[in-house]
Coordinates of N, CA, C and O in Angstrom, one line a residue:
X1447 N 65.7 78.5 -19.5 CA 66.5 77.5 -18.9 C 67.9 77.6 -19.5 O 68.0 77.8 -20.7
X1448 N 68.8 77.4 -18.8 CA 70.7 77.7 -19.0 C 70.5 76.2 -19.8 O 69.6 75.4 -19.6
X1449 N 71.5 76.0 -20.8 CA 71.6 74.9 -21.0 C 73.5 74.7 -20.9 O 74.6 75.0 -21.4
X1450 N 72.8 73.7 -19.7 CA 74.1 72.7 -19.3 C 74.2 71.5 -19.9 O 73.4 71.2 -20.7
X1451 N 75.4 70.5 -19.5 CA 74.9 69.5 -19.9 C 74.1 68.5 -19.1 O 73.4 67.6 -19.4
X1452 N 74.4 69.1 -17.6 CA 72.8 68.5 -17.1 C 71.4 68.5 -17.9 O 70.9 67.6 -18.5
X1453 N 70.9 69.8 -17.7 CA 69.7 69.7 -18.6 C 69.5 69.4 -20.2 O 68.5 69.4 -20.8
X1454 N 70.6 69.3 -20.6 CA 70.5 69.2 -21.7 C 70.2 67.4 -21.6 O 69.3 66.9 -22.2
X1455 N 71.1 66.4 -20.5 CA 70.8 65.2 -20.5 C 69.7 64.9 -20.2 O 69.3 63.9 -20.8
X1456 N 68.7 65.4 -19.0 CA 67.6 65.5 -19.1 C 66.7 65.6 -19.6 O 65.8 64.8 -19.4
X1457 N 66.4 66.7 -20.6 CA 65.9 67.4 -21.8 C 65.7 65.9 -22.8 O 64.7 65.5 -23.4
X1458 N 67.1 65.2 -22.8 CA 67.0 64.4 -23.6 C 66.5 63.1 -23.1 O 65.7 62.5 -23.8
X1459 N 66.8 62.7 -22.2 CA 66.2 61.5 -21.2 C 64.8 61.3 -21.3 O 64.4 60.1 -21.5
X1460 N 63.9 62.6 -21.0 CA 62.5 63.2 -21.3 C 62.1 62.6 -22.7 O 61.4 61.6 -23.0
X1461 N 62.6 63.4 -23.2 CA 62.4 62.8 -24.9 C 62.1 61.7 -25.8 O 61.3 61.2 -26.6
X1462 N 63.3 61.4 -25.0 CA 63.3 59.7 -25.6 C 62.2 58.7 -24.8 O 61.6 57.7 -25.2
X1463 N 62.3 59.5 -23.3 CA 60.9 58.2 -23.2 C 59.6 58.5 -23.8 O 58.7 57.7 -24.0
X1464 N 59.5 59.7 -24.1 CA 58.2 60.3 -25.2 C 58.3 59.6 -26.3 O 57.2 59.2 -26.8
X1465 N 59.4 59.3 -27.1 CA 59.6 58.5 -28.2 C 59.4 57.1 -28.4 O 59.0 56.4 -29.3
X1466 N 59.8 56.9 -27.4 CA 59.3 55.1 -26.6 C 57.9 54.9 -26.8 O 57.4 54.0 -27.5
X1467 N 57.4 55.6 -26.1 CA 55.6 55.4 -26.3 C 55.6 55.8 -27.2 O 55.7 54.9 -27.9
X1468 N 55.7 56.6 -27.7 CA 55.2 56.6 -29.2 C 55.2 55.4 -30.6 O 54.4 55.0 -31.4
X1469 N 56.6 55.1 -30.2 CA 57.0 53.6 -30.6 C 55.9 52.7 -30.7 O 55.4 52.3 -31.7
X1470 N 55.7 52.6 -29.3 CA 54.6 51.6 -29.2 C 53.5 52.1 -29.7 O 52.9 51.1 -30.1
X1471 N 52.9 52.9 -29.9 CA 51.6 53.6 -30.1 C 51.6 53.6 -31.7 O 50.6 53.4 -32.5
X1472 N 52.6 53.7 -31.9 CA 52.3 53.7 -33.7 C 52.1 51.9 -33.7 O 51.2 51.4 -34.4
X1473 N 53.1 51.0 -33.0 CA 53.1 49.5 -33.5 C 51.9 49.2 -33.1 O 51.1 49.0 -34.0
X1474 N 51.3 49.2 -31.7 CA 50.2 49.4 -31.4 C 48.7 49.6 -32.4 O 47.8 48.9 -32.9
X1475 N 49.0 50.9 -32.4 CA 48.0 51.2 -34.0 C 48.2 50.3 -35.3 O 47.2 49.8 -35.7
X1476 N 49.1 50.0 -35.7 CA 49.1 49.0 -36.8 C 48.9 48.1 -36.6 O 48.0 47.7 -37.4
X1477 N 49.1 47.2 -35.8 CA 48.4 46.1 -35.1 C 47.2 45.9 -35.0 O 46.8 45.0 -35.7
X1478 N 46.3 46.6 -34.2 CA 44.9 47.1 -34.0 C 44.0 47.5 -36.0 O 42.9 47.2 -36.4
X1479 N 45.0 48.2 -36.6 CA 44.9 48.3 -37.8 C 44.3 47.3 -38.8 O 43.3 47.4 -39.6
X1480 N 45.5 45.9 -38.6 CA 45.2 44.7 -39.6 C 44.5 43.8 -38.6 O 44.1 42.9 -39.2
X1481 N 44.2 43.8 -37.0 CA 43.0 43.3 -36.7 C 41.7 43.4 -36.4 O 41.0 42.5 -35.8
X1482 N 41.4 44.7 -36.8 CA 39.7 45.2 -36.5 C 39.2 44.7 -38.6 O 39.9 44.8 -39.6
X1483 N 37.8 44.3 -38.4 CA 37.3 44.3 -39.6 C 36.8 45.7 -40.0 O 36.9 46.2 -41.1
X1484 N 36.3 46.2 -38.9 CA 35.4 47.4 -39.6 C 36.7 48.2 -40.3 O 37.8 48.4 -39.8
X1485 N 36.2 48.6 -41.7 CA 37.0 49.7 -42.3 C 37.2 51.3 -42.1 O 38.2 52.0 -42.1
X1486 N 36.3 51.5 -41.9 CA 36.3 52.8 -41.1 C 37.7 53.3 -39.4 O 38.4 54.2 -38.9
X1487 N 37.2 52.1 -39.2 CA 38.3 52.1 -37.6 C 39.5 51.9 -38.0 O 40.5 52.6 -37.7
X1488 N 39.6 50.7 -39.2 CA 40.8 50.6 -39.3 C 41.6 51.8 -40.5 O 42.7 51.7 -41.0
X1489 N 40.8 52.7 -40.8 CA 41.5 53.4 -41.8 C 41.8 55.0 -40.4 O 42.4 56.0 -40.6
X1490 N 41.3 54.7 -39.3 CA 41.5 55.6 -38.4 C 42.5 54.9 -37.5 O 43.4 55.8 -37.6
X1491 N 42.9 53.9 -36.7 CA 43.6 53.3 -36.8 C 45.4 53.5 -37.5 O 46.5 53.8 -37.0
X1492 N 45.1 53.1 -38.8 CA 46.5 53.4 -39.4 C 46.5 55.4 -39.7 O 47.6 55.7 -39.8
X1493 N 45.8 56.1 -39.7 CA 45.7 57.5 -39.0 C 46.5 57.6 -37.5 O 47.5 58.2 -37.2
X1494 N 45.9 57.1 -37.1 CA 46.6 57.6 -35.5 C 47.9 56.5 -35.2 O 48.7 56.5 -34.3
X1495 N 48.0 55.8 -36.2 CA 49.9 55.4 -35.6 C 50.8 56.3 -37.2 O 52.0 56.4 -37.0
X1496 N 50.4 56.8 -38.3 CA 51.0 57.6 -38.9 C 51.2 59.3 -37.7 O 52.4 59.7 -37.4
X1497 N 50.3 59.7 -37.4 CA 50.2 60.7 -36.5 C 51.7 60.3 -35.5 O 52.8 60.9 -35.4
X1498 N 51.2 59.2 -34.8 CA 52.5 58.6 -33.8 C 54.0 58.6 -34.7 O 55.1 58.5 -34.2
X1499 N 53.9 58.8 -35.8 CA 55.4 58.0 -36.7 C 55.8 60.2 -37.4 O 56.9 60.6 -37.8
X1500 N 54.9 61.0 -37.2 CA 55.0 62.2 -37.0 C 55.6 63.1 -35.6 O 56.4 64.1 -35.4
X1501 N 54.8 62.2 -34.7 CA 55.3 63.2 -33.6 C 56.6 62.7 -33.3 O 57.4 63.6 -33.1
X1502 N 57.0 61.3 -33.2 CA 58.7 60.7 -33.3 C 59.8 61.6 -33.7 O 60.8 61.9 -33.1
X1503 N 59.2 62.1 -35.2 CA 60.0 62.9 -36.0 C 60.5 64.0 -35.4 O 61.7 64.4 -35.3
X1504 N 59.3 64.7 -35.0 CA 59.4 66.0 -33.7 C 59.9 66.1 -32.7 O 60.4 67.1 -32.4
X1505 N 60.0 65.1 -32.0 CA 60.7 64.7 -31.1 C 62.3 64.6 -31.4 O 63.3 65.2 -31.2
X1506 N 61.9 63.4 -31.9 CA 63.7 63.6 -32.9 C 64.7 64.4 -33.1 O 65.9 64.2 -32.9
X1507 N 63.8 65.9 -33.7 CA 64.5 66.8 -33.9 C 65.0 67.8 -33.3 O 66.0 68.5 -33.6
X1508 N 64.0 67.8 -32.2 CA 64.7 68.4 -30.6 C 65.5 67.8 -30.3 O 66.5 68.5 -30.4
X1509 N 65.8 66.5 -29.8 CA 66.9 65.7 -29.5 C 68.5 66.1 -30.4 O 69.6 66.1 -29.8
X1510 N 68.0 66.5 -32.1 CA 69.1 66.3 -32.7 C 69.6 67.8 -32.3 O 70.8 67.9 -32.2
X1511 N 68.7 69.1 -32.0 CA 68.7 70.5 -32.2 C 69.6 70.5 -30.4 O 69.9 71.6 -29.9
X1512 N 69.8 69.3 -29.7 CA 70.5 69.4 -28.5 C 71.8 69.0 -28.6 O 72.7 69.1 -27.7
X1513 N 71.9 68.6 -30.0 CA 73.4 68.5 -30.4 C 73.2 66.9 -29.3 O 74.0 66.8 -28.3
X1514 N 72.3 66.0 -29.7 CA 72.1 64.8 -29.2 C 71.8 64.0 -30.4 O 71.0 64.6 -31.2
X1515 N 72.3 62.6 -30.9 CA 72.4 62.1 -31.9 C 70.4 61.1 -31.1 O 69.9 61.0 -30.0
X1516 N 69.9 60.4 -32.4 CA 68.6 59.7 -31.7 C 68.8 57.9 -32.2 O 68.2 56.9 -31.7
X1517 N 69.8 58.0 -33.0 CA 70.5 56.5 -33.6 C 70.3 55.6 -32.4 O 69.9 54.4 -32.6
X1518 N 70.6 56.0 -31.0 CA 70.9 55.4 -30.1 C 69.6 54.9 -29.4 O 69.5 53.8 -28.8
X1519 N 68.5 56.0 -29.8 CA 67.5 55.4 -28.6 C 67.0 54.4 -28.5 O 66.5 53.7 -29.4
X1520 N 67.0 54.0 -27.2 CA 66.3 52.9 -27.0 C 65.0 52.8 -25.4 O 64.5 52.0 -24.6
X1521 N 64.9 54.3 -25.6 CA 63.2 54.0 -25.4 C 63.8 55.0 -23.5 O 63.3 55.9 -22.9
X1522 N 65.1 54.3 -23.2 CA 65.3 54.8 -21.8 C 64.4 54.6 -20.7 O 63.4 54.0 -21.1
X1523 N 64.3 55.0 -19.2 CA 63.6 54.3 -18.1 C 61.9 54.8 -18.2 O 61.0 54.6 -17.4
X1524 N 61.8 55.5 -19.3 CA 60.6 55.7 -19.4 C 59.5 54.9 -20.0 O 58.3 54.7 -19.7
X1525 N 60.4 54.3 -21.3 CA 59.8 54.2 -22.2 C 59.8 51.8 -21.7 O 59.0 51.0 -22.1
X1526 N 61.1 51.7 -21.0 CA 61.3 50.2 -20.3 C 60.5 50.5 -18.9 O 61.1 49.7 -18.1
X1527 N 59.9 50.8 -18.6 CA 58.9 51.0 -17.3 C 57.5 50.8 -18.0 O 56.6 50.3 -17.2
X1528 N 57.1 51.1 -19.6 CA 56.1 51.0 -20.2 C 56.1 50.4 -21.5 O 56.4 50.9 -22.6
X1529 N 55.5 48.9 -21.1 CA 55.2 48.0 -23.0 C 53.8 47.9 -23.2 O 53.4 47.1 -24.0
X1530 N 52.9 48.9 -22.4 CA 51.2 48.3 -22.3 C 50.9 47.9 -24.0 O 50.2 47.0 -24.3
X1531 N 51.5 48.6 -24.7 CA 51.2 48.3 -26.1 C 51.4 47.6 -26.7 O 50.9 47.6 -27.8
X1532 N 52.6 46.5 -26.3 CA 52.9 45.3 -27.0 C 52.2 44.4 -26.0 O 51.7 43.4 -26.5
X1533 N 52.1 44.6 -24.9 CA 51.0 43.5 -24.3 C 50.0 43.2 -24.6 O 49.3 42.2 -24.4
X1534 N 49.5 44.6 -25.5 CA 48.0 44.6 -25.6 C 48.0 43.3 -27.1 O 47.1 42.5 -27.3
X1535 N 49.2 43.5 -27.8 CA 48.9 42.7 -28.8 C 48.1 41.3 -28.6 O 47.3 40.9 -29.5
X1536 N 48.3 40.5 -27.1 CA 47.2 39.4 -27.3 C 45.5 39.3 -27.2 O 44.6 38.4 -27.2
X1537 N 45.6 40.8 -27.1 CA 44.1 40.9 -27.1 C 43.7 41.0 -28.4 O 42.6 40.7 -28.8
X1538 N 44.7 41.3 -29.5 CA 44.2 41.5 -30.6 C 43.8 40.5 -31.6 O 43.0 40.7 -32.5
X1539 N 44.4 39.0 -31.1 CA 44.6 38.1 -31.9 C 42.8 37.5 -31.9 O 42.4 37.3 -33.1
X1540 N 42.3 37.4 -31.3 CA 40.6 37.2 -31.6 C 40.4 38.2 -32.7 O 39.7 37.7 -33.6
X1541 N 40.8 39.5 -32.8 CA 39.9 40.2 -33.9 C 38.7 41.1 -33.1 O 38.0 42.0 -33.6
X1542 N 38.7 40.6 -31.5 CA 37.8 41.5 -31.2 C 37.6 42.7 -30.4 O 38.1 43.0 -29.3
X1543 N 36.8 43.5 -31.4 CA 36.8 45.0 -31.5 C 36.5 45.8 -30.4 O 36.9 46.9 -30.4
X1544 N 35.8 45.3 -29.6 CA 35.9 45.5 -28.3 C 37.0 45.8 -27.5 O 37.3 46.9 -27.0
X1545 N 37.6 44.5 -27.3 CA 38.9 44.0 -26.9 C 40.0 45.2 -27.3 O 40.9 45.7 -26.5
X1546 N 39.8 45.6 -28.7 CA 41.2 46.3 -29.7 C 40.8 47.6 -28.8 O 41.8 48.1 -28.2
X1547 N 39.4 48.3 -28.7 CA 39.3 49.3 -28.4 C 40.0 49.5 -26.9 O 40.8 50.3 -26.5
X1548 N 39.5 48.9 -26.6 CA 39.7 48.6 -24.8 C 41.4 49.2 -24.6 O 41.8 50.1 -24.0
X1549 N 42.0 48.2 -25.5 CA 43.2 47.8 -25.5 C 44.2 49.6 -25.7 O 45.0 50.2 -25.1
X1550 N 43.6 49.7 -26.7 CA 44.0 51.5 -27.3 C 43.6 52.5 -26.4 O 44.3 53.5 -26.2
X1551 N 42.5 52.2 -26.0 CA 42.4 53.1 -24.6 C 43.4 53.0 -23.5 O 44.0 53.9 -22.9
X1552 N 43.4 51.7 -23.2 CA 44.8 51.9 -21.9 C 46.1 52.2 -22.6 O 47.1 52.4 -21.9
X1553 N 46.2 52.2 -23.8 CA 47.8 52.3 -24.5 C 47.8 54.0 -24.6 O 48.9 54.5 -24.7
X1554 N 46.9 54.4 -24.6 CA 46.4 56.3 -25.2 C 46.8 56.8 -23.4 O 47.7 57.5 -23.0
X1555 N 45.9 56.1 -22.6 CA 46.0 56.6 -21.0 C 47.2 56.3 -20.6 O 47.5 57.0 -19.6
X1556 N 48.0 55.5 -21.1 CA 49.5 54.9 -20.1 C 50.9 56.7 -20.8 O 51.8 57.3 -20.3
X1557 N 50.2 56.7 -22.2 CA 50.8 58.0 -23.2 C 50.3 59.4 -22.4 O 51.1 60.3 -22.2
X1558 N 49.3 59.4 -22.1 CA 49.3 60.7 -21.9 C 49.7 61.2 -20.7 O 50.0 62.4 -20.5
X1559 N 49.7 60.0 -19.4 CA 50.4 59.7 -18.3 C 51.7 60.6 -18.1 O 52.1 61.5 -17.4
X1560 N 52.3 59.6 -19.3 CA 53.7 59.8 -19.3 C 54.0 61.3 -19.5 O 54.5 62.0 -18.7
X1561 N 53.5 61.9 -20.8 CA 53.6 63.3 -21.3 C 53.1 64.2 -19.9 O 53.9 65.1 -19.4
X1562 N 52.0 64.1 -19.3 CA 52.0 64.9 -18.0 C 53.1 64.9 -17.1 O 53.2 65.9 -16.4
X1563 N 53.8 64.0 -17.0 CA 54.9 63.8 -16.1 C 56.5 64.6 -16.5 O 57.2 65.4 -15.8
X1564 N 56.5 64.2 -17.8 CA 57.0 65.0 -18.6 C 57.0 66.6 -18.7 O 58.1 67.2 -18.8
X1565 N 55.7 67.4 -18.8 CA 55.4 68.4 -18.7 C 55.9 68.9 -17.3 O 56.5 70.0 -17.0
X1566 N 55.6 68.0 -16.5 CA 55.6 68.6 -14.6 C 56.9 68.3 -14.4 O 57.2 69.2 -13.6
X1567 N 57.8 67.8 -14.6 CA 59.3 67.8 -14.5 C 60.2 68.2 -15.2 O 61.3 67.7 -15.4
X1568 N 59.5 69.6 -15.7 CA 59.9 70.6 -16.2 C 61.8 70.9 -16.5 O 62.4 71.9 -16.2
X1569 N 62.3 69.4 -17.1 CA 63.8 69.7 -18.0 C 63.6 70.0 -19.7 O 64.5 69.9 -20.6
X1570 N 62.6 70.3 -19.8 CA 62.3 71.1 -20.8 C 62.1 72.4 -21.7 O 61.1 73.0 -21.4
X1571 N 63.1 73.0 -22.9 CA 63.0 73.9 -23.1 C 61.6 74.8 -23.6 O 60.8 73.9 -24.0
X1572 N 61.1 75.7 -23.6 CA 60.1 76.7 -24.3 C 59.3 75.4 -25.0 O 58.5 74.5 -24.8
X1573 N 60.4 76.2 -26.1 CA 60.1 74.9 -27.6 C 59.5 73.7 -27.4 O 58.4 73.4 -27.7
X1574 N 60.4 72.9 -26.8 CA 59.7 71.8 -26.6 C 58.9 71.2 -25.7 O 58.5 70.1 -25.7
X1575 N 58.8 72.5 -24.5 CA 57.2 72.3 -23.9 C 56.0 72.6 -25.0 O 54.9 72.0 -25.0
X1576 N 56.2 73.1 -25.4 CA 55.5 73.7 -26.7 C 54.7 72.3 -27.4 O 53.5 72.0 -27.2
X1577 N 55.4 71.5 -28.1 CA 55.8 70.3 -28.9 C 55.2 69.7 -28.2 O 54.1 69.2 -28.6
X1578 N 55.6 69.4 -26.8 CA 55.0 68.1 -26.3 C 53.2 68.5 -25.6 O 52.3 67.7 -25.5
X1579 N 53.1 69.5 -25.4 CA 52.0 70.0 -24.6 C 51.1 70.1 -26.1 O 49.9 69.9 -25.9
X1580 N 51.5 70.3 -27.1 CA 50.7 70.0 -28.8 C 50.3 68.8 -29.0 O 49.2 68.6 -29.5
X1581 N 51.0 68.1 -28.6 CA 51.2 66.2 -29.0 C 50.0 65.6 -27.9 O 49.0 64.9 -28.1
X1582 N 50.7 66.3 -26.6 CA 49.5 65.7 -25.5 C 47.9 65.4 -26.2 O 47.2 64.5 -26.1
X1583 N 47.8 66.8 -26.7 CA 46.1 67.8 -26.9 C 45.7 66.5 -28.2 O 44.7 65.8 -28.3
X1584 N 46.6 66.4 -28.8 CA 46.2 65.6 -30.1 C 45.9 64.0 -29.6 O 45.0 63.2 -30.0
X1585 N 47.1 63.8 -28.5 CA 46.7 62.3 -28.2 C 45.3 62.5 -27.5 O 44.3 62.0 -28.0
X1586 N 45.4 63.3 -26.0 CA 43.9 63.6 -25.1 C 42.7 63.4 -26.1 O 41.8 62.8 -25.6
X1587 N 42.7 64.0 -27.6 CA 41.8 64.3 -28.9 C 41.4 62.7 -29.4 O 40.3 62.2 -29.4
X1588 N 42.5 62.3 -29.6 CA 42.5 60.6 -30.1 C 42.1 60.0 -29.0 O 41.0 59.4 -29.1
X1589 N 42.7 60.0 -27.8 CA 41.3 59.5 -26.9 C 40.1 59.1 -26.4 O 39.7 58.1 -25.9
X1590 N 39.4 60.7 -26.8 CA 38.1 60.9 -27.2 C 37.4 60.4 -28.2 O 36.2 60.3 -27.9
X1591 N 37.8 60.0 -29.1 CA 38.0 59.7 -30.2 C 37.5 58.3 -30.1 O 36.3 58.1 -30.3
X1592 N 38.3 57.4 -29.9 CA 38.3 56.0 -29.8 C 37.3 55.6 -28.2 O 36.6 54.6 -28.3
X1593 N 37.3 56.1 -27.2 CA 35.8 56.3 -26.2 C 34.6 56.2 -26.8 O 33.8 55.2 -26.7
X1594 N 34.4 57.4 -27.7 CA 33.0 57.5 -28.4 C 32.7 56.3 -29.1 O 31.6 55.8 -29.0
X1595 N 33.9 55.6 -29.9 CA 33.5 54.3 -30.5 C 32.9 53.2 -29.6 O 32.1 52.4 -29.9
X1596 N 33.7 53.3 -28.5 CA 33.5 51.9 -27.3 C 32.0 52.2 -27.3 O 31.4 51.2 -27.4
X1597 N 31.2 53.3 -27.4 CA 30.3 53.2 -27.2 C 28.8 52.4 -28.0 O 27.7 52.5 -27.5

């Protein structure tokens, strides 16, 4: 791909709403973190919003490698089209674990949504199809993940 400043604003547009969810997915996870009892969940839990507060960084750095500063983000029409993860916060306030899981599953499904969409509107370079189609596999992984527990 030529990089114009079309795609390069695109490229970046993309990004930042990937960064947006993520946002939420890491606050999300910490949330879910200090209200599940079981210790086990919750030490996986604060795992999978560190993972989120990683892939930010990644993202970030594409953004910055576009000669695009990230000081500014604020999440853009991707990331203001989706708060499932701060909504979910009132399920959390019972403590129940059910409820948190539930809640992390539609926050994981609204994430990987977005990243597919992402992928298929292809203003993205090599690289950072690369990055994000990585990120997807790991969230799809965390997914799985937190299903098996609902069980």
């Amino acid at each position: 791909m030529t990089h114009t400043d079309e795609t390069t604003k695109e490229a970046v547009k993309t990004l930042e709403g990937l960064i947006s969810i993520l946002e939420d997915g890491k606050l999300g996870y910490t949330n879910a973190a200090e209200h599940v009892e079981n210790p086990a969940m919750k030490t996986d839990f604060l795992e999978y919003a560190r993972e989120r507060a990683l892939f930010i960084v990644e993202l970030q750095d594409e953004i910055n490698k576009l000669g695009k500063s990230t000081d500014t983000s604020g999440g853009g029409p991707l990331g203001a089209l989706h708060r499932t993860w701060i909504d979910i916060k009132s399920s959390f306030t019972g403590g129940d674990t059910e409820a948190i899981i539930n809640a992390c599953v539609t926050g994981e499904e609204a994430a990987i949504e977005k990243y597919k969409k992402a992928l298929e509107e292809n203003h993205l370079e090599y690289s950072q199809t690369s990055i994000v189609s990585k990120q997807l596999n790991s969230i799809q992984n965390t997914l799985s993940q937190i299903k098996m527990r609902a069980n």
